[in-house]
């Protein structure tokens, strides 16, 4: 096992970047589409940036935290909704002339939000789950997935059962990120 060490922020952010990049690539955002991002933590902020880079004409950022919404605006979000996912449908419908979004990202990690994300996707839309929850058994797609012919996906990590890879040695694991205030790690005394 690797010792706890202080590492540069870029190293800590690398898995987050991979998650956001893989999720937006799987969504196959087409030029001119409308994207909704639910949850504007670090991965959500990256998803906003990738959605803009992929050519989304409208990126609707949804969060209850004003600071996160401000960052999303800086990241390229065209519309900001300071509401919960459960309360976002009317506003998204209003912004899109009732069409809703072609792509909806749930980046919250809250098991109750996935069913709300489904309600924001238009017929034949795509819902991408990138927020990981400690209680996946509580996540439900809710009504509309079949009747609206929605496609749902998530980022498949390299170690998932569908992409079995050989076991890696512990020396290749990501280092543990700690705050700058953490004391440096001590190595074991020589024997």
Coordinates of C-alpha atoms in Angstrom, one line a residue:
X1 CA 0.0 0.0 0.0
X2 CA 1.2 3.5 -0.8
X3 CA 1.9 5.8 2.1
X4 CA -0.3 8.9 2.5
X5 CA 1.5 11.8 0.8
X6 CA 0.8 15.3 -0.2
X7 CA 0.4 15.4 -4.0
X8 CA -0.3 18.2 -6.4
X9 CA -4.0 19.0 -7.0
X10 CA -3.7 18.0 -10.6
X11 CA -3.0 14.4 -9.5
X12 CA -6.0 14.4 -7.2
X13 CA -8.2 15.8 -9.9
X14 CA -7.2 13.3 -12.6
X15 CA -9.8 10.7 -11.7
X16 CA -12.5 13.4 -11.7
X17 CA -11.4 14.6 -15.1
X18 CA -11.5 11.1 -16.5
X19 CA -15.0 10.6 -15.1
X20 CA -16.3 13.8 -16.6
X21 CA -14.6 13.3 -20.0
X22 CA -15.8 9.6 -20.2
X23 CA -19.3 10.6 -19.2
X24 CA -19.6 13.4 -21.8
X25 CA -18.1 11.2 -24.5
X26 CA -20.7 8.4 -23.8
X27 CA -23.4 11.0 -24.0
X28 CA -22.4 11.8 -27.5
X29 CA -23.5 15.4 -27.3
X30 CA -24.3 16.7 -30.8
X31 CA -23.9 20.3 -31.9
X32 CA -26.8 22.4 -30.9
X33 CA -28.2 20.1 -28.2
X34 CA -29.5 21.2 -24.8
X35 CA -27.8 19.7 -21.8
X36 CA -28.9 19.8 -18.1
X37 CA -26.3 19.2 -15.4
X38 CA -27.7 18.3 -12.0
X39 CA -25.1 18.9 -9.3
X40 CA -22.2 21.3 -9.7
X41 CA -19.4 19.9 -7.5
X42 CA -16.0 19.4 -9.2
X43 CA -17.2 16.7 -11.6
X44 CA -20.4 18.7 -12.5
X45 CA -18.3 21.8 -13.2
X46 CA -16.1 19.7 -15.6
X47 CA -19.2 18.3 -17.2
X48 CA -20.4 21.9 -17.9
X49 CA -17.1 22.6 -19.6
X50 CA -17.1 19.4 -21.7
X51 CA -20.7 19.9 -22.7
X52 CA -19.8 23.4 -24.1
X53 CA -16.7 22.0 -25.8
X54 CA -18.8 19.2 -27.4
X55 CA -21.1 21.9 -29.0
X56 CA -24.1 22.1 -26.7
X57 CA -26.0 25.2 -27.6
X58 CA -27.6 25.5 -24.1
X59 CA -26.1 24.1 -20.9
X60 CA -28.6 24.4 -18.0
X61 CA -26.8 24.2 -14.6
X62 CA -28.9 23.1 -11.6
X63 CA -27.8 23.4 -8.0
X64 CA -29.0 25.1 -4.8
X65 CA -25.5 26.5 -4.0
X66 CA -25.1 30.1 -5.4
X67 CA -21.3 29.8 -5.3
X68 CA -21.4 26.6 -7.5
X69 CA -23.8 28.3 -9.8
X70 CA -21.5 31.2 -10.2
X71 CA -18.6 28.9 -11.1
X72 CA -20.8 27.1 -13.6
X73 CA -21.5 30.4 -15.3
X74 CA -17.8 31.0 -15.6
X75 CA -17.4 27.4 -16.9
X76 CA -19.8 28.2 -19.8
X77 CA -23.3 27.4 -18.5
X78 CA -25.9 29.4 -20.4
X79 CA -28.7 29.1 -17.8
X80 CA -28.5 28.8 -14.0
X81 CA -31.3 27.3 -11.9
X82 CA -31.0 27.7 -8.1
X83 CA -33.5 24.9 -7.4
X84 CA -33.5 21.2 -6.4
X85 CA -33.6 18.6 -9.1
X86 CA -37.2 17.9 -8.0
X87 CA -38.2 21.5 -8.7
X88 CA -36.3 21.9 -12.0
X89 CA -38.7 20.5 -14.5
X90 CA -41.0 23.5 -14.9
X91 CA -38.0 25.9 -15.4
X92 CA -36.2 23.5 -17.8
X93 CA -39.5 23.2 -19.8
X94 CA -39.9 27.0 -19.9
X95 CA -36.3 27.5 -21.0
X96 CA -36.6 24.9 -23.8
X97 CA -40.1 25.7 -25.0
X98 CA -41.4 22.5 -23.6
X99 CA -39.0 20.3 -25.4
X100 CA -36.8 19.5 -22.3
X101 CA -33.2 18.4 -22.7
X102 CA -31.5 16.0 -25.1
X103 CA -29.0 15.1 -22.5
X104 CA -29.3 15.1 -18.7
X105 CA -26.3 14.5 -16.3
X106 CA -26.9 13.4 -12.7
X107 CA -23.7 14.3 -11.0
X108 CA -25.1 14.6 -7.5
X109 CA -24.5 11.2 -5.8
X110 CA -27.9 11.5 -4.3
X111 CA -30.0 8.4 -4.9
X112 CA -33.3 10.3 -5.1
X113 CA -32.1 12.5 -8.0
X114 CA -31.8 9.9 -10.8
X115 CA -35.6 9.7 -11.2
X116 CA -35.8 13.5 -11.3
X117 CA -33.1 13.5 -14.0
X118 CA -35.3 11.2 -16.1
X119 CA -38.1 13.8 -15.9
X120 CA -35.9 16.4 -17.5
X121 CA -35.0 14.4 -20.6
X122 CA -37.0 14.8 -23.8
X123 CA -38.3 11.8 -25.8
X124 CA -35.4 9.9 -27.2
X125 CA -33.1 11.8 -24.8
X126 CA -30.1 10.5 -22.8
X127 CA -29.6 10.4 -19.1
X128 CA -26.0 9.9 -17.8
X129 CA -25.3 9.0 -14.2
X130 CA -21.9 10.2 -13.0
X131 CA -22.7 10.8 -9.3
X132 CA -21.8 7.8 -7.2
X133 CA -23.9 7.0 -4.2
X134 CA -23.1 4.8 -1.2
X135 CA -26.6 3.4 -1.5
X136 CA -27.1 2.4 -5.1
X137 CA -30.0 0.1 -4.2
X138 CA -32.0 3.2 -3.5
X139 CA -31.6 4.7 -7.0
X140 CA -34.6 4.3 -9.3
X141 CA -35.1 5.4 -12.8
X142 CA -38.7 6.3 -12.3
X143 CA -41.4 6.6 -14.9
X144 CA -40.7 7.7 -18.5
X145 CA -37.6 5.6 -19.3
X146 CA -39.5 3.1 -21.5
X147 CA -42.4 5.3 -22.7
X148 CA -40.0 8.1 -23.7
X149 CA -37.4 5.7 -25.2
X150 CA -34.6 7.2 -23.1
X151 CA -31.1 5.9 -23.2
X152 CA -29.4 5.7 -19.8
X153 CA -25.7 5.2 -19.2
X154 CA -22.9 6.0 -16.7
X155 CA -19.2 6.0 -16.8
X156 CA -17.9 2.5 -16.7
X157 CA -14.7 2.4 -14.5
X158 CA -11.8 0.3 -15.8
X159 CA -12.3 -2.3 -13.0
X160 CA -16.0 -2.9 -13.6
X161 CA -17.1 -6.5 -14.2
X162 CA -17.9 -5.7 -17.9
X163 CA -14.4 -4.7 -18.6
X164 CA -12.3 -7.1 -16.5
X165 CA -8.7 -6.2 -16.4
X166 CA -5.8 -8.0 -14.7
X167 CA -5.3 -7.0 -11.1
X168 CA -2.8 -4.2 -10.6
X169 CA -0.1 -4.0 -8.0
X170 CA -0.7 -1.6 -5.2
X171 CA 2.2 0.5 -6.5
X172 CA 0.0 1.6 -9.5
X173 CA -2.9 3.0 -7.4
X174 CA -3.7 6.7 -7.3
X175 CA -2.0 8.4 -4.4
X176 CA -4.1 9.4 -1.5
X177 CA -4.8 13.1 -1.7
X178 CA -4.6 15.1 1.5
X179 CA -4.9 18.7 2.3
X180 CA -1.8 20.9 2.5
X181 CA -2.4 21.1 6.2
X182 CA -1.8 17.4 6.6
X183 CA 1.5 16.4 8.1
X184 CA 3.9 14.6 5.7
X185 CA 3.7 10.8 5.7
X186 CA 6.4 8.9 7.6
X187 CA 8.0 5.9 6.1
X188 CA 8.6 2.8 8.2
X189 CA 12.0 2.7 10.0
X190 CA 14.6 0.5 8.3
X191 CA 14.9 -2.9 9.8

